Amino acid sequence: MAWVMWFTGLPGCGKTTIAMEVKERLQERGIKVKILQLDEIRRVITPEPRYTEEERDIVYASLAYMGKILAEERINVIIDATANRRRYRDLARRLIPNFAEVFIRAPLEVCMDREEKRDAAFSPKGIYRRAGRRDATIPGVDVPYEEPISPEILVDAARSSPLESSSHIADRIIELYGAV
């Protein structure tokens, strides 16, 4: 049976970069993976996002369900999404038998610096510049970011390179689920 990994962490921690590297590491071993990148999918689900709690509930439930459907079709999935509330990731855990959280940990200051410099294809620009403004909803600044309590995989993205982090994650995925 296929597995689903939810890559979570603050905006700018390196989720997307590491997810792409993990996919490459796994493909080198003959393991196919589909990445569901929230920032890309959000453009379809909520083309003019407001980032309200209600909207986040819908978007993250949609991601969890997409992961479930793909896993049922024997497609391994990486979900690349902050998911600032545990309940979003917990829903996926309830829906998907082979589910794991991958916590990409990095201090807020590191994330802010990286986010300012990144040139991501789908991620909104200047996320942290909006922090603190009226109606801002930036995870870890304006709204809580609830770290995983017991993630199956943890990497410190401030101390490890994306290549080191992705190699560790790919190895752990194979330990957990084999070469599915």
mmCIF file of C-alpha atoms in Angstrom:
data_model
loop_
_atom_site.group_PDB
_atom_site.id
_atom_site.type_symbol
_atom_site.label_atom_id
_atom_site.label_comp_id
_atom_site.label_asym_id
_atom_site.label_seq_id
_atom_site.Cartn_x
_atom_site.Cartn_y
_atom_site.Cartn_z
ATOM 1 C CA MET A 1 0.000 0.000 0.000
ATOM 2 C CA ALA A 2 1.188 3.526 -0.786
ATOM 3 C CA TRP A 3 2.118 6.085 1.856
ATOM 4 C CA VAL A 4 1.489 9.797 2.417
ATOM 5 C CA MET A 5 4.033 12.120 4.050
ATOM 6 C CA TRP A 6 2.912 15.553 5.225
ATOM 7 C CA PHE A 7 5.838 17.995 5.200
ATOM 8 C CA THR A 8 5.011 20.668 7.765
ATOM 9 C CA GLY A 9 6.889 23.631 9.156
ATOM 10 C CA LEU A 10 6.828 27.405 9.140
ATOM 11 C CA PRO A 11 6.670 29.261 5.818
ATOM 12 C CA GLY A 12 10.209 29.537 4.474
ATOM 13 C CA CYS A 13 11.602 26.577 6.432
ATOM 14 C CA GLY A 14 12.455 24.674 3.243
ATOM 15 C CA LYS A 15 9.484 22.324 2.790
ATOM 16 C CA THR A 16 9.254 22.698 -0.976
ATOM 17 C CA THR A 17 12.998 22.507 -1.623
ATOM 18 C CA ILE A 18 13.367 19.444 0.592
ATOM 19 C CA ALA A 19 10.239 17.783 -0.837
ATOM 20 C CA MET A 20 11.632 18.108 -4.370
ATOM 21 C CA GLU A 21 14.970 16.662 -3.223
ATOM 22 C CA VAL A 22 13.232 13.758 -1.439
ATOM 23 C CA LYS A 23 11.279 12.987 -4.594
ATOM 24 C CA GLU A 24 14.532 12.902 -6.550
ATOM 25 C CA ARG A 25 16.255 10.665 -3.956
ATOM 26 C CA LEU A 26 13.320 8.229 -4.012
ATOM 27 C CA GLN A 27 13.049 8.193 -7.806
ATOM 28 C CA GLU A 28 16.745 7.266 -7.955
ATOM 29 C CA ARG A 29 15.698 4.166 -5.971
ATOM 30 C CA GLY A 30 12.776 3.409 -8.290
ATOM 31 C CA ILE A 31 10.084 4.792 -5.961
ATOM 32 C CA LYS A 32 7.479 7.030 -7.612
ATOM 33 C CA VAL A 33 6.095 9.991 -5.683
ATOM 34 C CA LYS A 34 3.545 12.730 -6.380
ATOM 35 C CA ILE A 35 3.975 16.058 -4.586
ATOM 36 C CA LEU A 36 0.829 17.971 -3.647
ATOM 37 C CA GLN A 37 2.090 21.510 -3.171
ATOM 38 C CA LEU A 38 -0.488 23.594 -1.331
ATOM 39 C CA ASP A 39 0.614 26.888 -2.838
ATOM 40 C CA GLU A 40 -0.077 25.490 -6.313
ATOM 41 C CA ILE A 41 -3.358 23.794 -5.371
ATOM 42 C CA ARG A 42 -4.611 26.837 -3.440
ATOM 43 C CA ARG A 43 -4.673 28.780 -6.728
ATOM 44 C CA VAL A 44 -7.487 26.472 -7.864
ATOM 45 C CA ILE A 45 -9.352 25.945 -4.586
ATOM 46 C CA THR A 46 -9.160 29.565 -3.388
ATOM 47 C CA PRO A 47 -7.804 31.766 -6.199
ATOM 48 C CA GLU A 48 -8.186 34.863 -4.002
ATOM 49 C CA PRO A 49 -7.218 33.459 -0.597
ATOM 50 C CA ARG A 50 -8.247 35.183 2.618
ATOM 51 C CA TYR A 51 -6.423 32.706 4.878
ATOM 52 C CA THR A 52 -9.306 32.571 7.351
ATOM 53 C CA GLU A 53 -9.745 29.639 9.732
ATOM 54 C CA GLU A 54 -12.781 28.490 7.730
ATOM 55 C CA GLU A 55 -10.867 28.654 4.447
ATOM 56 C CA ARG A 56 -7.889 26.822 5.945
ATOM 57 C CA ASP A 57 -10.225 24.096 7.250
ATOM 58 C CA ILE A 58 -11.510 23.536 3.697
ATOM 59 C CA VAL A 59 -8.121 23.717 1.987
ATOM 60 C CA TYR A 60 -6.340 21.366 4.386
ATOM 61 C CA ALA A 61 -9.244 18.885 4.450
ATOM 62 C CA SER A 62 -9.112 18.890 0.644
ATOM 63 C CA LEU A 63 -5.380 18.133 0.721
ATOM 64 C CA ALA A 64 -5.877 15.294 3.191
ATOM 65 C CA TYR A 65 -8.613 13.807 1.015
ATOM 66 C CA MET A 66 -6.510 14.136 -2.159
ATOM 67 C CA GLY A 67 -3.708 12.299 -0.373
ATOM 68 C CA LYS A 68 -6.120 9.554 0.683
ATOM 69 C CA ILE A 69 -7.473 9.074 -2.844
ATOM 70 C CA LEU A 70 -3.998 8.945 -4.393
ATOM 71 C CA ALA A 71 -2.752 6.474 -1.756
ATOM 72 C CA GLU A 72 -5.761 4.243 -2.453
ATOM 73 C CA GLU A 73 -4.619 4.220 -6.088
ATOM 74 C CA ARG A 74 -1.156 3.114 -4.914
ATOM 75 C CA ILE A 75 0.490 6.467 -5.521
ATOM 76 C CA ASN A 76 2.964 7.641 -2.874
ATOM 77 C CA VAL A 77 2.360 11.254 -1.894
ATOM 78 C CA ILE A 78 4.243 14.115 -0.312
ATOM 79 C CA ILE A 79 1.958 16.895 0.904
ATOM 80 C CA ASP A 80 3.914 20.153 1.011
ATOM 81 C CA ALA A 81 1.886 22.441 3.271
ATOM 82 C CA THR A 82 2.419 24.388 6.496
ATOM 83 C CA ALA A 83 -0.864 23.199 8.058
ATOM 84 C CA ASN A 84 -0.446 25.431 11.103
ATOM 85 C CA ARG A 85 -2.986 23.506 13.211
ATOM 86 C CA ARG A 86 -2.432 19.910 14.298
ATOM 87 C CA ARG A 87 -6.060 19.125 13.544
ATOM 88 C CA TYR A 88 -5.375 19.464 9.807
ATOM 89 C CA ARG A 89 -2.622 16.856 9.914
ATOM 90 C CA ASP A 90 -4.579 14.718 12.384
ATOM 91 C CA LEU A 91 -7.434 14.472 9.862
ATOM 92 C CA ALA A 92 -5.003 13.099 7.288
ATOM 93 C CA ARG A 93 -3.694 10.629 9.879
ATOM 94 C CA ARG A 94 -7.248 9.382 10.488
ATOM 95 C CA LEU A 95 -8.014 9.060 6.769
ATOM 96 C CA ILE A 96 -4.764 7.499 5.547
ATOM 97 C CA PRO A 97 -3.439 4.169 6.905
ATOM 98 C CA ASN A 98 0.209 4.762 5.894
ATOM 99 C CA PHE A 99 0.571 8.374 7.000
ATOM 100 C CA ALA A 100 3.493 10.181 8.565
ATOM 101 C CA GLU A 101 4.374 13.730 9.522
ATOM 102 C CA VAL A 102 7.718 15.145 8.464
ATOM 103 C CA PHE A 103 8.566 18.180 10.566
ATOM 104 C CA ILE A 104 10.954 20.585 8.863
ATOM 105 C CA ARG A 105 12.140 22.600 11.857
ATOM 106 C CA ALA A 106 13.816 25.994 11.499
ATOM 107 C CA PRO A 107 13.777 29.080 13.741
ATOM 108 C CA LEU A 108 11.402 31.871 12.749
ATOM 109 C CA GLU A 109 14.295 34.257 12.003
ATOM 110 C CA VAL A 110 15.821 31.743 9.554
ATOM 111 C CA CYS A 111 12.437 31.208 7.877
ATOM 112 C CA MET A 112 11.892 34.949 7.557
ATOM 113 C CA ASP A 113 15.279 35.429 5.921
ATOM 114 C CA ARG A 114 14.801 32.496 3.517
ATOM 115 C CA GLU A 115 11.290 33.541 2.588
ATOM 116 C CA GLU A 116 12.472 37.049 1.752
ATOM 117 C CA LYS A 117 15.123 35.667 -0.640
ATOM 118 C CA ARG A 118 13.227 32.788 -2.244
ATOM 119 C CA ASP A 119 11.945 32.751 -5.780
ATOM 120 C CA ALA A 120 9.296 30.060 -5.488
ATOM 121 C CA ALA A 121 7.012 29.292 -8.408
ATOM 122 C CA PHE A 122 3.740 29.171 -6.468
ATOM 123 C CA SER A 123 4.387 30.551 -2.979
ATOM 124 C CA PRO A 124 3.077 34.018 -2.235
ATOM 125 C CA LYS A 125 5.812 36.636 -1.987
ATOM 126 C CA GLY A 126 6.606 38.754 1.072
ATOM 127 C CA ILE A 127 4.664 36.649 3.554
ATOM 128 C CA TYR A 128 6.495 37.865 6.632
ATOM 129 C CA ARG A 129 6.420 41.532 5.521
ATOM 130 C CA ARG A 130 2.648 41.380 6.096
ATOM 131 C CA ALA A 131 3.050 40.008 9.632
ATOM 132 C CA GLY A 132 1.670 42.126 12.423
ATOM 133 C CA ARG A 133 -0.686 44.090 10.191
ATOM 134 C CA ARG A 134 -4.377 44.256 10.852
ATOM 135 C CA ASP A 135 -6.018 41.000 9.712
ATOM 136 C CA ALA A 136 -2.632 39.329 9.025
ATOM 137 C CA THR A 137 -2.685 35.552 9.506
ATOM 138 C CA ILE A 138 0.961 34.503 9.189
ATOM 139 C CA PRO A 139 1.623 31.133 10.913
ATOM 140 C CA GLY A 140 4.094 31.449 13.763
ATOM 141 C CA VAL A 141 3.608 35.220 13.995
ATOM 142 C CA ASP A 142 -0.053 36.283 13.795
ATOM 143 C CA VAL A 143 -1.670 32.865 14.221
ATOM 144 C CA PRO A 144 -0.269 29.874 16.085
ATOM 145 C CA TYR A 145 1.847 27.220 14.414
ATOM 146 C CA GLU A 146 1.323 23.971 16.320
ATOM 147 C CA GLU A 147 4.404 21.797 15.938
ATOM 148 C CA PRO A 148 3.850 18.060 15.577
ATOM 149 C CA ILE A 149 3.890 16.289 18.937
ATOM 150 C CA SER A 150 5.543 13.092 17.683
ATOM 151 C CA PRO A 151 6.531 13.454 14.038
ATOM 152 C CA GLU A 152 7.684 10.244 12.407
ATOM 153 C CA ILE A 153 10.511 12.206 10.794
ATOM 154 C CA LEU A 154 12.212 15.382 12.011
ATOM 155 C CA VAL A 155 14.925 17.428 10.335
ATOM 156 C CA ASP A 156 16.588 20.622 11.505
ATOM 157 C CA ALA A 157 16.674 22.655 8.310
ATOM 158 C CA ALA A 158 18.789 25.363 9.935
ATOM 159 C CA ARG A 159 21.614 22.891 10.619
ATOM 160 C CA SER A 160 21.298 20.488 7.690
ATOM 161 C CA SER A 161 21.459 21.249 3.985
ATOM 162 C CA PRO A 162 18.486 20.353 1.797
ATOM 163 C CA LEU A 163 20.531 17.443 0.409
ATOM 164 C CA GLU A 164 21.356 16.120 3.903
ATOM 165 C CA SER A 165 17.749 16.565 5.039
ATOM 166 C CA SER A 166 16.314 14.905 1.938
ATOM 167 C CA SER A 167 18.686 11.945 2.170
ATOM 168 C CA HIS A 168 17.709 11.407 5.814
ATOM 169 C CA ILE A 169 13.989 11.645 4.999
ATOM 170 C CA ALA A 170 14.247 9.272 2.007
ATOM 171 C CA ASP A 171 16.131 6.730 4.148
ATOM 172 C CA ARG A 172 13.480 6.965 6.892
ATOM 173 C CA ILE A 173 10.642 6.542 4.394
ATOM 174 C CA ILE A 174 12.239 3.330 3.145
ATOM 175 C CA GLU A 175 12.742 2.160 6.757
ATOM 176 C CA LEU A 176 9.069 2.845 7.510
ATOM 177 C CA TYR A 177 7.438 1.562 4.314
ATOM 178 C CA GLY A 178 10.031 -0.253 2.231
ATOM 179 C CA ALA A 179 10.494 0.356 -1.485
ATOM 180 C CA VAL A 180 6.765 0.758 -2.228
#
